[in-house]
Every structure is written in C-alpha cells, then in structure tokens.
Short mmCIF file of C-alpha atoms in Angstrom, two decimals:
data_model
loop_
_atom_site.label_atom_id
_atom_site.label_comp_id
_atom_site.label_asym_id
_atom_site.label_seq_id
_atom_site.Cartn_x
_atom_site.Cartn_y
_atom_site.Cartn_z
CA ASN A 1 42.36 20.82 49.62
CA ALA A 2 40.00 19.50 46.99
CA GLY A 3 38.55 22.05 44.63
CA VAL A 4 39.22 24.16 41.57
CA THR A 5 42.68 25.66 41.13
CA GLN A 6 43.30 28.59 38.80
CA THR A 7 46.65 30.00 37.71
CA PRO A 8 47.88 32.66 37.60
CA LYS A 9 46.03 34.75 40.21
CA PHE A 10 47.09 38.05 38.68
CA GLN A 11 48.35 38.99 35.22
CA VAL A 12 49.09 42.18 33.33
CA LEU A 13 49.30 41.96 29.54
CA LYS A 14 50.04 44.43 26.81
CA THR A 15 47.53 44.77 24.00
CA GLY A 16 48.17 42.09 21.40
CA GLN A 17 49.96 39.66 23.71
CA SER A 18 48.66 36.14 24.18
CA MET A 19 48.30 34.04 27.27
CA THR A 20 46.61 30.92 28.62
CA LEU A 21 44.68 30.77 31.87
CA GLN A 22 44.92 27.37 33.51
CA CYS A 23 42.22 25.58 35.48
CA ALA A 24 42.30 22.18 37.15
CA GLN A 25 39.80 20.36 39.36
CA ASP A 26 40.37 17.27 41.47
CA MET A 27 36.74 16.38 42.21
CA ASN A 28 36.26 14.09 39.20
CA HIS A 29 33.65 16.50 37.81
CA ASN A 30 32.42 16.05 34.26
CA SER A 31 31.56 19.64 33.39
CA MET A 32 33.79 22.69 33.46
CA TYR A 33 33.14 26.37 32.72
CA TRP A 34 34.88 29.69 32.16
CA TYR A 35 33.22 32.94 33.26
CA ARG A 36 34.23 36.54 33.27
CA GLN A 37 33.04 39.00 35.89
CA ASP A 38 32.83 42.73 35.26
CA PRO A 39 31.31 45.38 37.55
CA GLY A 40 27.54 45.48 37.21
CA MET A 41 27.52 42.65 34.66
CA GLY A 42 27.45 39.64 36.95
CA LEU A 43 28.98 36.39 35.71
CA ARG A 44 29.02 35.90 31.96
CA LEU A 45 29.75 32.48 30.48
CA ILE A 46 32.59 32.43 27.95
CA TYR A 47 32.91 28.72 27.13
CA TYR A 48 31.97 25.47 28.74
CA SER A 49 32.76 21.79 28.45
CA ALA A 50 29.93 19.41 29.32
CA SER A 51 32.30 16.45 29.30
CA GLU A 52 35.83 15.51 28.35
CA GLY A 53 36.30 15.99 24.63
CA THR A 54 33.53 18.53 24.11
CA THR A 55 33.49 22.33 24.26
CA ASP A 56 30.78 24.86 23.44
CA LYS A 57 30.44 28.61 23.23
CA GLY A 58 28.75 30.56 25.95
CA GLU A 59 27.41 34.10 26.00
CA VAL A 60 30.66 36.00 25.26
CA PRO A 61 33.11 33.71 23.36
CA ASN A 62 34.65 36.22 20.96
CA GLY A 63 38.40 36.66 21.45
CA TYR A 64 38.80 33.43 23.41
CA ASN A 65 39.58 29.78 22.76
CA VAL A 66 39.46 26.83 25.12
CA SER A 67 40.94 23.37 25.44
CA ARG A 68 39.60 20.51 27.56
CA LEU A 69 42.95 18.80 27.94
CA ASN A 70 41.58 15.91 29.99
CA LYS A 71 38.87 15.43 32.60
CA ARG A 72 40.75 17.53 35.15
CA GLU A 73 41.97 20.48 33.09
CA PHE A 74 40.21 23.20 31.10
CA SER A 75 42.29 26.09 29.79
CA LEU A 76 41.27 29.48 28.38
CA ARG A 77 43.44 31.20 25.79
CA LEU A 78 43.53 34.81 24.71
CA GLU A 79 45.26 34.91 21.33
CA SER A 80 45.57 38.69 21.03
CA ALA A 81 44.59 40.46 24.23
CA ALA A 82 42.52 43.65 24.09
CA PRO A 83 41.76 46.19 26.83
CA SER A 84 38.10 45.05 26.71
CA GLN A 85 39.29 41.71 28.08
CA THR A 86 40.38 43.30 31.34
CA SER A 87 38.28 41.38 33.83
CA VAL A 88 38.24 38.78 36.56
CA TYR A 89 38.06 35.26 35.14
CA PHE A 90 36.56 32.35 37.03
CA CYS A 91 36.74 28.68 36.26
CA ALA A 92 34.07 26.38 37.67
CA SER A 93 33.20 22.69 37.59
CA SER A 94 30.17 20.55 38.34
CA PRO A 95 29.63 16.79 38.64
CA TRP A 96 26.69 16.75 36.27
CA ARG A 97 24.53 19.21 34.49
CA GLY A 98 22.42 21.41 36.66
CA ASP A 99 24.23 20.63 39.90
CA GLY A 100 25.92 23.34 41.90
CA TYR A 101 29.17 24.67 40.54
CA THR A 102 32.43 24.85 42.47
CA PHE A 103 34.37 27.98 41.55
CA GLY A 104 38.07 28.73 41.61
CA SER A 105 39.37 31.86 43.29
CA GLY A 106 39.79 33.74 40.03
CA THR A 107 42.42 35.30 37.78
CA ARG A 108 42.57 39.08 37.73
CA LEU A 109 43.67 40.13 34.25
CA THR A 110 44.55 43.64 33.18
CA VAL A 111 45.26 44.44 29.54
CA VAL A 112 47.03 47.75 28.97
CA GLY B 1 17.34 32.93 26.39
CA GLN B 2 16.38 32.58 30.04
CA GLN B 3 17.20 35.47 32.31
CA LEU B 4 17.12 35.92 36.05
CA ASN B 5 16.11 39.26 37.53
CA GLN B 6 17.78 39.63 40.89
CA SER B 7 16.86 42.40 43.30
CA PRO B 8 17.85 44.55 44.92
CA GLN B 9 21.14 45.37 43.21
CA SER B 10 22.64 46.59 46.47
CA MET B 11 21.72 46.88 50.12
CA PHE B 12 23.17 48.92 52.98
CA ILE B 13 22.05 47.67 56.37
CA GLN B 14 22.95 47.90 60.04
CA GLU B 15 24.39 44.93 61.88
CA GLY B 16 21.60 42.89 63.42
CA GLU B 17 19.04 43.65 60.73
CA ASP B 18 17.37 40.97 58.61
CA VAL B 19 17.96 40.91 54.85
CA SER B 20 15.78 39.65 52.03
CA MET B 21 16.64 39.35 48.34
CA ASN B 22 14.97 37.54 45.47
CA CYS B 23 15.24 36.29 41.94
CA THR B 24 12.49 36.04 39.38
CA SER B 25 12.19 34.75 35.86
CA SER B 26 9.58 34.42 33.15
CA SER B 27 10.78 30.83 32.62
CA ILE B 28 10.44 27.72 34.75
CA PHE B 29 13.51 26.47 36.58
CA ASN B 30 14.24 22.97 37.87
CA THR B 31 16.88 24.00 40.39
CA TRP B 32 17.62 27.18 42.32
CA LEU B 33 20.95 27.91 43.95
CA TRP B 34 22.29 30.75 46.05
CA TYR B 35 25.97 31.71 46.11
CA LYS B 36 28.00 34.19 48.11
CA GLN B 37 31.13 35.89 46.82
CA ASP B 38 33.52 37.39 49.35
CA PRO B 39 35.71 40.25 48.12
CA GLY B 40 38.59 38.88 46.04
CA GLU B 41 37.28 35.33 46.01
CA GLY B 42 35.15 33.08 43.83
CA PRO B 43 31.46 32.43 44.56
CA VAL B 44 30.71 29.74 47.12
CA LEU B 45 27.50 27.71 47.17
CA LEU B 46 25.27 28.53 50.16
CA ILE B 47 22.01 26.71 49.52
CA ALA B 48 20.65 24.45 46.77
CA LEU B 49 16.91 23.94 46.18
CA TYR B 50 15.56 21.12 44.02
CA LYS B 51 11.79 21.05 44.58
CA ALA B 52 9.04 23.61 44.16
CA GLY B 53 7.97 24.94 47.56
CA GLU B 54 11.13 23.70 49.24
CA LEU B 55 12.34 25.79 52.17
CA THR B 56 15.92 25.20 53.27
CA SER B 57 18.05 26.77 55.99
CA ASN B 58 21.78 27.01 56.47
CA GLY B 59 22.46 28.68 59.80
CA ARG B 60 21.06 32.20 59.63
CA LEU B 61 20.26 31.81 55.93
CA THR B 62 16.92 30.59 54.62
CA ALA B 63 16.01 30.13 50.97
CA GLN B 64 12.82 29.04 49.24
CA PHE B 65 12.04 27.58 45.83
CA GLY B 66 8.90 29.36 44.63
CA ILE B 67 5.79 27.29 44.00
CA THR B 68 5.50 28.62 40.45
CA ARG B 69 9.13 27.51 39.88
CA LYS B 70 9.82 30.97 38.50
CA ASP B 71 11.26 32.58 41.61
CA SER B 72 13.34 32.11 44.72
CA PHE B 73 14.24 34.21 47.73
CA LEU B 74 17.06 34.30 50.25
CA ASN B 75 16.72 35.67 53.77
CA ILE B 76 19.57 36.41 56.15
CA SER B 77 18.60 36.91 59.78
CA ALA B 78 20.48 39.01 62.33
CA SER B 79 23.18 40.16 59.90
CA ILE B 80 26.81 40.39 60.99
CA PRO B 81 29.77 42.18 59.37
CA SER B 82 31.08 38.99 57.72
CA ASP B 83 27.85 38.76 55.70
CA VAL B 84 29.33 41.47 53.46
CA GLY B 85 29.72 40.33 49.87
CA ILE B 86 27.84 39.73 46.65
CA TYR B 87 25.02 37.20 46.65
CA PHE B 88 24.11 35.49 43.39
CA CYS B 89 21.08 33.45 42.54
CA ALA B 90 21.40 30.78 39.88
CA GLY B 91 19.05 28.29 38.32
CA GLN B 92 18.88 25.38 35.95
CA PRO B 93 16.20 26.11 33.34
CA GLN B 94 13.59 23.54 32.49
CA GLY B 95 14.63 21.72 29.34
CA GLY B 96 17.74 20.01 30.57
CA SER B 97 20.44 22.52 29.75
CA GLU B 98 23.63 21.71 31.58
CA LYS B 99 24.35 25.38 32.11
CA LEU B 100 23.18 27.38 35.07
CA VAL B 101 21.77 30.85 34.52
CA PHE B 102 23.05 33.48 36.99
CA GLY B 103 21.47 36.64 38.31
CA LYS B 104 23.57 39.81 38.31
CA GLY B 105 24.03 39.74 42.08
CA THR B 106 23.04 41.69 45.19
CA LYS B 107 25.88 43.57 46.86
CA LEU B 108 25.40 43.60 50.62
CA THR B 109 27.10 46.09 52.93
CA VAL B 110 26.70 45.70 56.69
CA ASN B 111 27.53 48.65 58.92
CA PRO B 112 28.75 47.65 62.40
#
C-alpha cells in the first residue's frame, strides 16, 4: 500500500547509545517531516525537509540529526540517546507546502 | 510563532451523542485540517478546508473554516465507539510557511 513506512516500530535503547529511525514514502512527495509525540504535548516538529537536498530545524531539534537521503527517504538519528528522548516518533510527508500530511504509524522509543 | 488553541482537551460522551471541538488562533490561517489518531497509530487526515467560510462533511463529520480565518470547528454526529481517539486540528499560517501548525489534540472517549 502506498504511504509512509517507518522502521523500526519499537526500540529500547540504553542511555548513550545511538540509533537511526528510518522513514520512506512512495507518493513522490516533496516535503518530509519528523515529529515527536509526548502525553499532553501534542505533536512537536523536530526537523523537516521542504525538498530533496534541504533540511531545517523545527521546534525541538536538540539531540537529533537528520538526512534527506533522496526524495523518498528521510532518516532521524539520535547520536547519544537520553531518557528525555523516550517518545513516539512520527514521520510525515506532503506533496507541497501547506497540503495535508500523510503520517507513518510511528516508532515507539524507550531510552533507559 | 503561531499557535493553535484546541479545546476541549478531552471529552467523555455516551454513544449516540453529538460532539463539537474547535481550534482558535490569534493569527490568520490559509488552510485548516482535521486529523484523527487511533490508539497506537499515526494521525489520519479527516477533512481539509481551503476557503474562509467553507463547510465540508465527511460522513458523520462536519468541519468549518471560520470566516475570520482564525478558527475552525469539527462536529461529529451520532457518535459510535470507533470514534474513540485523539483529534488534532492543524493549519497553514498565512505567509507561506511550508509547515503546518498543530493543536495539542482533543481526546475523545465514547461510552457504549
């Protein structure tokens, strides 16, 4: 099915470990986004990529890096995981700015 | 930056009741969108509104783009148990930003 695919779905990390969350979309969308969702906080934008080759910081970028590998793929990297990064992470894409986003099903990350 | 105030934060209703929730902002928005997030899943687009005053329905859901362009509401008629979830409003601020702004969500519980 067409859409946004995120891997892994679940992950447990120890403090200080690193990992990369993968996201791929097959809808030929230009823009891609990474959000984190915490109870009572809604969706907070970490990083986004308006088009292939560009990335920009969102509301909560500290502790994260991103790579727009090509038009389809946008990865999120945690270099040294901290318990405060325990969250549910969503990737999203949109065909052009301002249009509705299509979200992946999320990665549930726990840092112990 | 632009913020969306979504209310109520949570609702507990009986099956068959109608539901109303809204989003307001001090800024003007060009687009309003409503998403639903089922437990354990990513948000899914329900309704998109592109014009001030626009009223759009999707089954039992009806949403309106406020005439002032600073608010939007979502109504759900004759609620059923599968309406349970978190409903998010989102909007594209005037000024051409490619990023949507999200409300913090309304958590809906429907008692059978």
